[in-house]
Short mmCIF file of C-alpha atoms and ligand atoms in Angstrom, two decimals:
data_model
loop_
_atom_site.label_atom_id
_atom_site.label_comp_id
_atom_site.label_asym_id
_atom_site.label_seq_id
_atom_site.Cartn_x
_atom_site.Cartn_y
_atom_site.Cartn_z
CA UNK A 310 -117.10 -41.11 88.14
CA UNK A 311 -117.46 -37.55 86.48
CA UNK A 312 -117.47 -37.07 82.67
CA UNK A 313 -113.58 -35.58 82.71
CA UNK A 314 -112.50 -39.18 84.75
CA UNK A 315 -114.84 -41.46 82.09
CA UNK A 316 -112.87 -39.88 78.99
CA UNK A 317 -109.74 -40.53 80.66
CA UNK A 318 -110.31 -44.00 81.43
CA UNK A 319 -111.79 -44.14 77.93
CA UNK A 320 -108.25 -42.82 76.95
CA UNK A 321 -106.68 -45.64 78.33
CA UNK A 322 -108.28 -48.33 76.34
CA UNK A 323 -108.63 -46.29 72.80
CA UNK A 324 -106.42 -48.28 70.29
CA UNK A 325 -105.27 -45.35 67.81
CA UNK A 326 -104.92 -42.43 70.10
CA UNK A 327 -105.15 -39.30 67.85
CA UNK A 328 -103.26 -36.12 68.27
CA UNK A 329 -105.83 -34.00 70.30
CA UNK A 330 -106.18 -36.67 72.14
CA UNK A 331 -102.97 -36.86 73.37
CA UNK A 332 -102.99 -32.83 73.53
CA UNK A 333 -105.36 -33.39 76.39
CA UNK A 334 -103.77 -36.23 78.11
CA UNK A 335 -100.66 -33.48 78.14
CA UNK A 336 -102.75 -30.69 79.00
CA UNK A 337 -104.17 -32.67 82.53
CA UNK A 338 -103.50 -31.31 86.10
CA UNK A 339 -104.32 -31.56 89.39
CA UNK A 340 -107.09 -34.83 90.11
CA UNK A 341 -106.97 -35.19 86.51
CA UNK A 342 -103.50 -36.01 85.69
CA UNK A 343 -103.32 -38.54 89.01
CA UNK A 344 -106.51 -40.53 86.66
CA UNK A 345 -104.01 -40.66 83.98
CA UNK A 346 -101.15 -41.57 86.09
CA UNK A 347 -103.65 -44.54 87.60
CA UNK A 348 -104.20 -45.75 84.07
CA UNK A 349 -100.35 -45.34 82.89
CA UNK A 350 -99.29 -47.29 85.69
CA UNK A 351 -101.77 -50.07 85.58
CA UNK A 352 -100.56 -50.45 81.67
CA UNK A 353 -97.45 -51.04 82.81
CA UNK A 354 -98.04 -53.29 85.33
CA UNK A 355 -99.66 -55.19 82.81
CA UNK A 356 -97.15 -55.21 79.91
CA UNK A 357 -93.76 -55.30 81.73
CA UNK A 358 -94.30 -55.61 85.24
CA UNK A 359 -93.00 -53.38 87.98
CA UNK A 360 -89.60 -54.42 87.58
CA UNK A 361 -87.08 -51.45 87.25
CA UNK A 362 -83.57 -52.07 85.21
CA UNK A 363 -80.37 -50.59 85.91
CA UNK A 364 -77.80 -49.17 83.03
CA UNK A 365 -74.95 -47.74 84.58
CA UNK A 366 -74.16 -44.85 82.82
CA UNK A 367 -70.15 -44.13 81.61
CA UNK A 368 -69.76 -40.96 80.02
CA UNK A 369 -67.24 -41.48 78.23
CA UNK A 370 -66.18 -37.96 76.82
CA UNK A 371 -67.22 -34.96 76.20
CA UNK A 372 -65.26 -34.09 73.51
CA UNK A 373 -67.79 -32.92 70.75
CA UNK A 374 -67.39 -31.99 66.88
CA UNK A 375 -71.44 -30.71 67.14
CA UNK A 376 -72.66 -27.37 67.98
CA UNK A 377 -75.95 -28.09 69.62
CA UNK A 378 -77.72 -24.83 71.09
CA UNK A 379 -78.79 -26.08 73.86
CA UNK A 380 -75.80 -28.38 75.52
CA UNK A 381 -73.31 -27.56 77.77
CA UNK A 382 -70.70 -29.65 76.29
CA UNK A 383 -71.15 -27.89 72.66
CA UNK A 384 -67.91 -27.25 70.99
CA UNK A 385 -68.14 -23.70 71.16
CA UNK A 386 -68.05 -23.88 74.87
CA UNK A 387 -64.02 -22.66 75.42
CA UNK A 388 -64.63 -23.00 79.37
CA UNK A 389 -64.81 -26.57 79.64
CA UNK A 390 -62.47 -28.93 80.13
CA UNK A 391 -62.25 -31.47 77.79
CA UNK A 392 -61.68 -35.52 78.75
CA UNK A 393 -61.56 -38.90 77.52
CA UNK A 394 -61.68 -42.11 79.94
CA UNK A 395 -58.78 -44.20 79.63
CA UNK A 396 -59.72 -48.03 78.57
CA UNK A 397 -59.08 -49.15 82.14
CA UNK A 398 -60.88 -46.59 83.75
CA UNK A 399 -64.51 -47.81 81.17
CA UNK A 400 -63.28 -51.39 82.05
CA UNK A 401 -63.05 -50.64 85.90
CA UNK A 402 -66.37 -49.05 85.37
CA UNK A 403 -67.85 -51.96 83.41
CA UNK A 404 -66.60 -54.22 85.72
CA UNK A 405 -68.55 -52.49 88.97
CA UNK A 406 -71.58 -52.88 87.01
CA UNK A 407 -70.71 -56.31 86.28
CA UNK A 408 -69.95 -57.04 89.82
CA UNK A 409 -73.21 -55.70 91.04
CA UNK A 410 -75.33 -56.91 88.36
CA UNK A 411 -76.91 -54.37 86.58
CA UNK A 412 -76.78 -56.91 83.55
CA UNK A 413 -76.58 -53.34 81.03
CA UNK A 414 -74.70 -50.63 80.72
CA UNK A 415 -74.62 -47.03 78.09
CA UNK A 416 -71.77 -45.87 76.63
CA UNK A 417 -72.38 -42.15 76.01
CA UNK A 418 -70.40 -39.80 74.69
CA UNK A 419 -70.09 -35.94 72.64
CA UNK A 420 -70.21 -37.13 68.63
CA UNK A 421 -66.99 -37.49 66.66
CA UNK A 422 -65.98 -39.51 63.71
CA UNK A 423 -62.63 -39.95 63.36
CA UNK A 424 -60.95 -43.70 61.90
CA UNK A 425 -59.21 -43.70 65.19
CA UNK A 426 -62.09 -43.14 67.64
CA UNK A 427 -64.46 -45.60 65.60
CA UNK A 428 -61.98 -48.09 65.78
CA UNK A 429 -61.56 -47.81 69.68
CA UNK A 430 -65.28 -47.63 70.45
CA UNK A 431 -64.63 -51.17 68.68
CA UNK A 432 -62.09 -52.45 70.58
CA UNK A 433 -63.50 -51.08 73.56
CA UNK A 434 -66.73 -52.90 73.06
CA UNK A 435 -64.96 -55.93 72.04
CA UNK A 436 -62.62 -55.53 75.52
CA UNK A 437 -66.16 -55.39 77.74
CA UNK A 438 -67.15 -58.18 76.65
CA UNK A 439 -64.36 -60.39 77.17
CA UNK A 440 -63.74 -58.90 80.74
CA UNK A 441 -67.48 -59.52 81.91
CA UNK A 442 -67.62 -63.26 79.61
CA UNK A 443 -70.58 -61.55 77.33
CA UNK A 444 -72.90 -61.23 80.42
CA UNK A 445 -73.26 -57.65 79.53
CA UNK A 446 -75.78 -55.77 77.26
CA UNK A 447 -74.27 -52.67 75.77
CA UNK A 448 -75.76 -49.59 74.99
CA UNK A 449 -73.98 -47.46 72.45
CA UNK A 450 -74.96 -42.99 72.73
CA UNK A 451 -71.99 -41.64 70.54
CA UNK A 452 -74.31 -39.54 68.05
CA UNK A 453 -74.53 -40.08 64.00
CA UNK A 454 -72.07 -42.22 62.63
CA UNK A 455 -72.41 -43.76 59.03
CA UNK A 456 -74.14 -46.70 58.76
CA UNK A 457 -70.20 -48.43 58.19
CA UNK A 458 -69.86 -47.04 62.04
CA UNK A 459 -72.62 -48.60 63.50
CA UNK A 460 -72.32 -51.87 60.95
CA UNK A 461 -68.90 -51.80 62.79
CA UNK A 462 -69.94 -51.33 66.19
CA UNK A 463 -72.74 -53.94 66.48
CA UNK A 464 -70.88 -56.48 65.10
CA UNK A 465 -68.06 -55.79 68.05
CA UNK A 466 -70.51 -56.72 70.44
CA UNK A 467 -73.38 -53.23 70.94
CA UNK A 468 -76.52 -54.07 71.33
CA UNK A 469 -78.62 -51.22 71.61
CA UNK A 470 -78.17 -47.14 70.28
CA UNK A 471 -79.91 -44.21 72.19
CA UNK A 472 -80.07 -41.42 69.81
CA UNK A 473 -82.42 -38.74 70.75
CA UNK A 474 -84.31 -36.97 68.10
CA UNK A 475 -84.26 -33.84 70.11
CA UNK A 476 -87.78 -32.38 68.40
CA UNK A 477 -89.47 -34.32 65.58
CA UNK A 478 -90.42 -31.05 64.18
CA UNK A 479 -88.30 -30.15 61.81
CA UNK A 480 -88.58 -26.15 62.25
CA UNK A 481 -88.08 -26.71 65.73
CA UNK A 482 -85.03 -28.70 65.31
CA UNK A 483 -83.49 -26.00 62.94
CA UNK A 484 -83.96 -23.47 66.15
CA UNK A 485 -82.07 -25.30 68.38
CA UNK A 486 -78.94 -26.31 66.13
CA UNK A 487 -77.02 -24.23 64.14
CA UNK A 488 -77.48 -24.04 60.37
CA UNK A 489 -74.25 -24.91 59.13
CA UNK A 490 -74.86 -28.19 56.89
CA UNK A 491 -73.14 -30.39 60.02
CA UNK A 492 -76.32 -30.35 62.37
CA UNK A 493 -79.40 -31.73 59.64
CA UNK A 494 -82.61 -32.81 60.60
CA UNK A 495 -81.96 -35.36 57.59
CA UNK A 496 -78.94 -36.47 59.11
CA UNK A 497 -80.45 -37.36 62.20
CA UNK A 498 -83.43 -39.05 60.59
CA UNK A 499 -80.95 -41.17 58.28
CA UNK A 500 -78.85 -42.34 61.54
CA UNK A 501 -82.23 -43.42 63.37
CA UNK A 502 -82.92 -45.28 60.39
CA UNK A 503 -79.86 -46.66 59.64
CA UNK A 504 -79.79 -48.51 63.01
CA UNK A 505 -83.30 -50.08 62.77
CA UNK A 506 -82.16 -51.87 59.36
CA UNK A 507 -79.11 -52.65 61.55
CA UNK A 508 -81.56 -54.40 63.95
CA UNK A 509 -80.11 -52.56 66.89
CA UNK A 510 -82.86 -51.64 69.91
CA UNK A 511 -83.17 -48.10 68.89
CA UNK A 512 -84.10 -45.51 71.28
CA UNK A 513 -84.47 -42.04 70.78
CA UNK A 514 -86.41 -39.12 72.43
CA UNK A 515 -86.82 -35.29 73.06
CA UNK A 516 -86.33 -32.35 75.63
CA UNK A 517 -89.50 -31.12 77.29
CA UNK A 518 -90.44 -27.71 78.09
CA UNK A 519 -88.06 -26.04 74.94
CA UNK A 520 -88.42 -22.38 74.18
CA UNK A 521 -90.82 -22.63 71.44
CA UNK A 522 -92.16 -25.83 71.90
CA UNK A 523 -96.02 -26.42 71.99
CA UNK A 524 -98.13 -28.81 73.14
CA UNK A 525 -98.99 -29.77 69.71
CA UNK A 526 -94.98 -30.34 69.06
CA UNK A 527 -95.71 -32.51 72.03
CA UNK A 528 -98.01 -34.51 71.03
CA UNK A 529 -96.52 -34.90 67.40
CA UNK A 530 -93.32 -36.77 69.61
CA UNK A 531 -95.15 -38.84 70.44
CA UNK A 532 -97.04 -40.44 67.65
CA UNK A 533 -93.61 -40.04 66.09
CA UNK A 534 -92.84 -42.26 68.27
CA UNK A 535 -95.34 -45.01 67.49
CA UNK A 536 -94.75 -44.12 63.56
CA UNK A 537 -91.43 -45.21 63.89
CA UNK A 538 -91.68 -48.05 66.16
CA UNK A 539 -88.63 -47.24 68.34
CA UNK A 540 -88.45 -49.86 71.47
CA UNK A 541 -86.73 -47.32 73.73
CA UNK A 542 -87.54 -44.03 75.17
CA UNK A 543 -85.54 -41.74 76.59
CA UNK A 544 -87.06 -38.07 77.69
CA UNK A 545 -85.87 -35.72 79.89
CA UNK A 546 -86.90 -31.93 81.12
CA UNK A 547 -84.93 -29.24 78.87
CA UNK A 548 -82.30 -27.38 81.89
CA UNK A 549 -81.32 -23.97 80.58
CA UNK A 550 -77.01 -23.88 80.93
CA UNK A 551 -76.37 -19.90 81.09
CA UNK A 552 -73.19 -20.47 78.22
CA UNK A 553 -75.27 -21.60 75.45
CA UNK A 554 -76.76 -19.78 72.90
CA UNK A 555 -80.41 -20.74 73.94
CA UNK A 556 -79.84 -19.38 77.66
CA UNK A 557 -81.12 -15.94 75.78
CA UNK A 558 -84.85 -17.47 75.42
CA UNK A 559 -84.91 -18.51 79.04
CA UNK A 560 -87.71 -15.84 79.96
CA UNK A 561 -89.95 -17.59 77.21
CA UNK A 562 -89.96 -21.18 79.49
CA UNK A 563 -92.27 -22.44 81.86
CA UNK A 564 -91.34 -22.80 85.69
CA UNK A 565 -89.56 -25.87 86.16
CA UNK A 566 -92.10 -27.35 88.10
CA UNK A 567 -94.24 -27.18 84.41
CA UNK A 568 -91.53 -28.78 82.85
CA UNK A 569 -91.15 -31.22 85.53
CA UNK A 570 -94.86 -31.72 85.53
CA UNK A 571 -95.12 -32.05 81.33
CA UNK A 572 -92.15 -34.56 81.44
CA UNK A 573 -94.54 -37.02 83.66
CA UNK A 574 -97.66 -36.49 81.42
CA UNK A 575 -95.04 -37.48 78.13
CA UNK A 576 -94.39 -40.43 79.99
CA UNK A 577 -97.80 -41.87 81.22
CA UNK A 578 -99.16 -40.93 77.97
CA UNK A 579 -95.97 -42.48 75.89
CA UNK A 580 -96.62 -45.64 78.13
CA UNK A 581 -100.25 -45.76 77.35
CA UNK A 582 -99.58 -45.17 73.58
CA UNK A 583 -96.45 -47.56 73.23
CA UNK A 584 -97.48 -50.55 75.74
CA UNK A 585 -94.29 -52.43 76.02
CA UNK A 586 -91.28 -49.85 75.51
CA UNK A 587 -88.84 -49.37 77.55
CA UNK A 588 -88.73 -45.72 79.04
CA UNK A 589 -85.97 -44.13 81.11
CA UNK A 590 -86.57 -42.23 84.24
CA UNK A 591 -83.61 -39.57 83.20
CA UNK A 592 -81.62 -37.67 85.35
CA UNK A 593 -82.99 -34.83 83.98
CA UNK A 594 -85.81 -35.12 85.65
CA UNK A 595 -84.35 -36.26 89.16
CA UNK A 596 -82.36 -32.28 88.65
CA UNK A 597 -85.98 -30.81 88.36
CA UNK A 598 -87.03 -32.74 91.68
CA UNK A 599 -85.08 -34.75 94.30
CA UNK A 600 -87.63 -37.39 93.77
CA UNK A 601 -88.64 -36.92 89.96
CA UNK A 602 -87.14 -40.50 89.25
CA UNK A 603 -89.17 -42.36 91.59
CA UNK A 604 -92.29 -40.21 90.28
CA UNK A 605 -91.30 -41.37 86.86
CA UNK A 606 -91.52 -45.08 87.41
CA UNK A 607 -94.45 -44.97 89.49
CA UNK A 608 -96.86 -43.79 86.58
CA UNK A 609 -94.90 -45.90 83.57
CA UNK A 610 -90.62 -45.36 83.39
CA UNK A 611 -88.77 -49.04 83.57
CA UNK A 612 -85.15 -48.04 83.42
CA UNK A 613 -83.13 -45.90 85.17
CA UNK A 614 -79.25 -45.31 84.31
CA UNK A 615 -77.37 -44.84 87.54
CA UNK A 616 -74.02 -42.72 86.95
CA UNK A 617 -70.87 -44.75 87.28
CA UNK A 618 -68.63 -42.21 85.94
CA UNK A 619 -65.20 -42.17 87.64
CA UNK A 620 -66.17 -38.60 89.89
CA UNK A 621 -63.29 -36.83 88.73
CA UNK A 622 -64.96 -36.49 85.21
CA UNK A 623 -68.29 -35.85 86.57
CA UNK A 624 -68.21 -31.68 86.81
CA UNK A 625 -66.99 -31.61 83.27
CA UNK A 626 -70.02 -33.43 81.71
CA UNK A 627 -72.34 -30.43 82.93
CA UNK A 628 -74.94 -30.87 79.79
CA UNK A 629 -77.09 -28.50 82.05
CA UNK A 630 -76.89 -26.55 85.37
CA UNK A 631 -77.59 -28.36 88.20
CA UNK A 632 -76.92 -31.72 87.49
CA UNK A 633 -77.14 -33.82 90.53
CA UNK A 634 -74.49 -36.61 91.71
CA UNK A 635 -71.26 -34.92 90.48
CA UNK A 636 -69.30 -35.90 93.57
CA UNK A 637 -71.10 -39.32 94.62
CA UNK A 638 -69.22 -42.54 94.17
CA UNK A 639 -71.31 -45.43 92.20
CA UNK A 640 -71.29 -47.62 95.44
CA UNK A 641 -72.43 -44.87 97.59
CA UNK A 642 -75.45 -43.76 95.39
CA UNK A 643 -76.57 -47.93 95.00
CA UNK A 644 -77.77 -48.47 98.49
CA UNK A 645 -80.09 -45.34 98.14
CA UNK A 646 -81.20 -46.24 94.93
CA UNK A 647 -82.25 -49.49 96.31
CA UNK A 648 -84.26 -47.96 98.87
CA UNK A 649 -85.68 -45.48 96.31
CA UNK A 650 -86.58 -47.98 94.04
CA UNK A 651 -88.40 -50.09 96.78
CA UNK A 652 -90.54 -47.30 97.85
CA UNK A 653 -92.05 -47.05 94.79
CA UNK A 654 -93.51 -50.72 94.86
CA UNK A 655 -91.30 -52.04 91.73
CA UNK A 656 -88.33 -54.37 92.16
CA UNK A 657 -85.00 -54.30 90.49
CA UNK A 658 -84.31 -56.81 87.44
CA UNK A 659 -80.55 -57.76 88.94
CA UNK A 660 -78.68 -59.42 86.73
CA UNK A 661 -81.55 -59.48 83.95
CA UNK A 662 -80.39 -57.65 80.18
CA UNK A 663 -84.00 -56.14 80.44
CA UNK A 664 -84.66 -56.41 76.73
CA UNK A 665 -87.55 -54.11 75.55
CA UNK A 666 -91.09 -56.80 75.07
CA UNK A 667 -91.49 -54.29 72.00
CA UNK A 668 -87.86 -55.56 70.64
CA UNK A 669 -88.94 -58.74 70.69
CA UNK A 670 -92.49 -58.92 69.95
CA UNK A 671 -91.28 -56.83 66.44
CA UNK A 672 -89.21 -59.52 65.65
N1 SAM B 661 -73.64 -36.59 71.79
C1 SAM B 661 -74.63 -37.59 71.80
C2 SAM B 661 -75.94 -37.07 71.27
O1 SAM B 661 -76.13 -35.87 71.19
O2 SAM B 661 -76.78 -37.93 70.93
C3 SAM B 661 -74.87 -38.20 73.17
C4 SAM B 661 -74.62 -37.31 74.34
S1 SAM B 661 -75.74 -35.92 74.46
C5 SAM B 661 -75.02 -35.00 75.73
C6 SAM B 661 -77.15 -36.70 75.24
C7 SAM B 661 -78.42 -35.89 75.33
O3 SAM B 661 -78.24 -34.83 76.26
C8 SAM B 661 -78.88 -35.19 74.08
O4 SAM B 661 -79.56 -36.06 73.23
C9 SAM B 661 -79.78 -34.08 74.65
O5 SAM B 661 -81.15 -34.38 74.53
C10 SAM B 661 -79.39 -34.03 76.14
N2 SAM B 661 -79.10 -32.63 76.54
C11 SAM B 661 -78.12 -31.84 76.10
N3 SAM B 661 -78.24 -30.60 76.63
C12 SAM B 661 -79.34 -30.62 77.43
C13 SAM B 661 -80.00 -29.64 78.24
N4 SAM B 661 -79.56 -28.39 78.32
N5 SAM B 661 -81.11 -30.02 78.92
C14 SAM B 661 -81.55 -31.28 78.86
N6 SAM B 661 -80.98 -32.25 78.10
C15 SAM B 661 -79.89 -31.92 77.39
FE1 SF4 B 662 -72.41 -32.81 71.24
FE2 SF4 B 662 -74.47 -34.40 71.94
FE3 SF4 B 662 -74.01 -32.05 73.20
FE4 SF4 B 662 -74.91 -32.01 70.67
S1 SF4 B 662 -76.00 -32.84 72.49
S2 SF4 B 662 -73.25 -30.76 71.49
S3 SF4 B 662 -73.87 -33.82 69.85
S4 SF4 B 662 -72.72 -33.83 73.20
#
């Protein structure tokens, strides 16, 4: 073993990794960053097995009241067409997860607030459950609510919130949403908070690969992460979409093959940091390369959120260019996923809820 592969395995066993050092684990390439994927994988294997979970993924609507710079659902966006799935259709689409077991699924949506919407996320929730006799964990991603909202919403039945903190700097998160008093760091912050004291599994995450993100910025996610004690992860690659307002800083990112590349090193390191999380292999990262999921949960990922959107809705939820499955059916895409799955040595947790450990070891 060289020096370079000692400090790395050295890495691995560290208890309070520091912020340089998890500027280097970020910064590794080539032989290097396959020692770190060794490690991040053997952690896994060790604190929650190589069993993959399946959320199937509705997106609900993308209607949105937010702004956000970088999405290509944003309000401002005039092209797109805007939808909402009927109750049957998110039944029907709760019910194929049911029916194949995927024991989970994620309600996401654009954010609004409105008496009327809150009140049917409610009934929805409340509708799921009675359809699929309580057999299913929920996942709620519907933005910042109040804390009433989310009071409302677990007690209908959600179990867990995804709620990305986009960049846990706050100068960087004031550069990618507009200053208008509706997009707050604060605001943010207070909603992630709000559904911890609400004993929800929170998850939240960031884009990687931002214009005028660092390494350090990096870094700093992650031991936000830890500082918070969040039991979910989700990260993805950031995807440039040419009608937002940050498509004009596109010459300052990396290739996408760095971005793909930076999203793996977040995850091995995020799974060597925060042993028993659970982290998504995101589609984002499966749009960056055919097999970027499957790279993913090799080296530390445990979830993966397969899209069961009725198709017809599936062009108009374009967050980013690029975004793969928008014509395939939910049944068609299982079969492969199967196979995909397999090849990377982990089974699939059928019918399991797939808790995070970290949930319930804080509790
Ligand atoms: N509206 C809710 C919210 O913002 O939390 C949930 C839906 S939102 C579309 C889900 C996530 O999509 C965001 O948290 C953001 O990180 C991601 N996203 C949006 N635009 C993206 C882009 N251009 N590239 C990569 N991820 C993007
Ligand atoms: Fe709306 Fe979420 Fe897109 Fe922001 S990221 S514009 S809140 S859908």
């Amino acid at each position: 073993m060289n020096n370079q592969t000692n400090q790395i395995a050295f890495l691995g066993i560290k208890e309070d990794l520091t912020l340089s050092d998890l500027r280097y684990m970020l910064s590794l390439r080539g032989e290097d960053q396959s020692e770190l994927f060794k490690i991040s994988s053997s952690v896994k294997e060790k604190f929650v097995g190589n069993i993959v979970y399946f959320r199937g993924l509705i997106e609900y609507s993308n209607r949105c009241h937010k702004n956000c710079f970088y999405c290509g659902v944003r309000s401002g966006m005039r092209a797109v067409n805007r939808y909402q799935m009927t109750d049957e259709e998110v039944i029907e689409a709760a019910l194929f997860a049911f029916d194949h077991n995927y024991g989970s699924i994620v309600i996401q949506a654009g954010e609004r607030d409105s008496k009327l919407y809150t009140q049917r996320i409610s009934q929805l929730i409340s509708k799921i459950h009675q359809k699929t006799n309580n057999q299913m964990h929920i996942t709620l991603s519907l933005g910042e609510q109040s804390p009433d909202t989310y009071r409302a919403w677990k007690e209908s039945g959600a179990h867990r919130y995804l709620l990305r903190i986009e960049s846990s700097s706050e100068e960087l998160y004031k550069k990618l949403h507009p200053q208008d008093g509706k997009h707050l760091y604060s605001a943010r912050m207070n909603s992630i908070n709000a559904l911890k004291k609400l004993d929800y599994q929170v998850g939240t995450g960031v884009m990687i690969g931002l214009p005028f993100q660092t390494i350090d910025h990096l870094a700093g996610d992650l031991l936000f992460f830890k500082q918070l004690d969040i039991d979910m992860n989700g990260m993805g690659p950031y995807i440039e979409h040419e009608g937002t307002p940050l498509f004009k800083y596109r010459d300052l990112l990396a290739s996408r093959e760095e971005r793909f590349n930076l999203t793996l090193n977040m995850v091995a390191s995020l799974r060597i940091l925060m042993k028993d999380v659970n982290i998504a292999a995101t589609t984002a990262m499966q749009t960056l390369d055919p097999q970027g999921r499957e790279k993913a949960i090799k080296i530390g990922a445990n979830v993966i959120m397969p899209n069961i959107t009725p198709v017809k809705y599936r062009k108009d939820y374009l967050l980013y260019q690029d975004k793969p499955c928008i014509d395939e059916e939910a049944a068609e895409c299982l079969g492969c996923l199967e196979r995909r799955i397999r090849s990377t040595g982990n089974e699939i947790g059928y019918g399991e809820w797939g808790d995070p450990m970290h949930y319930r070891r804080r509790r």
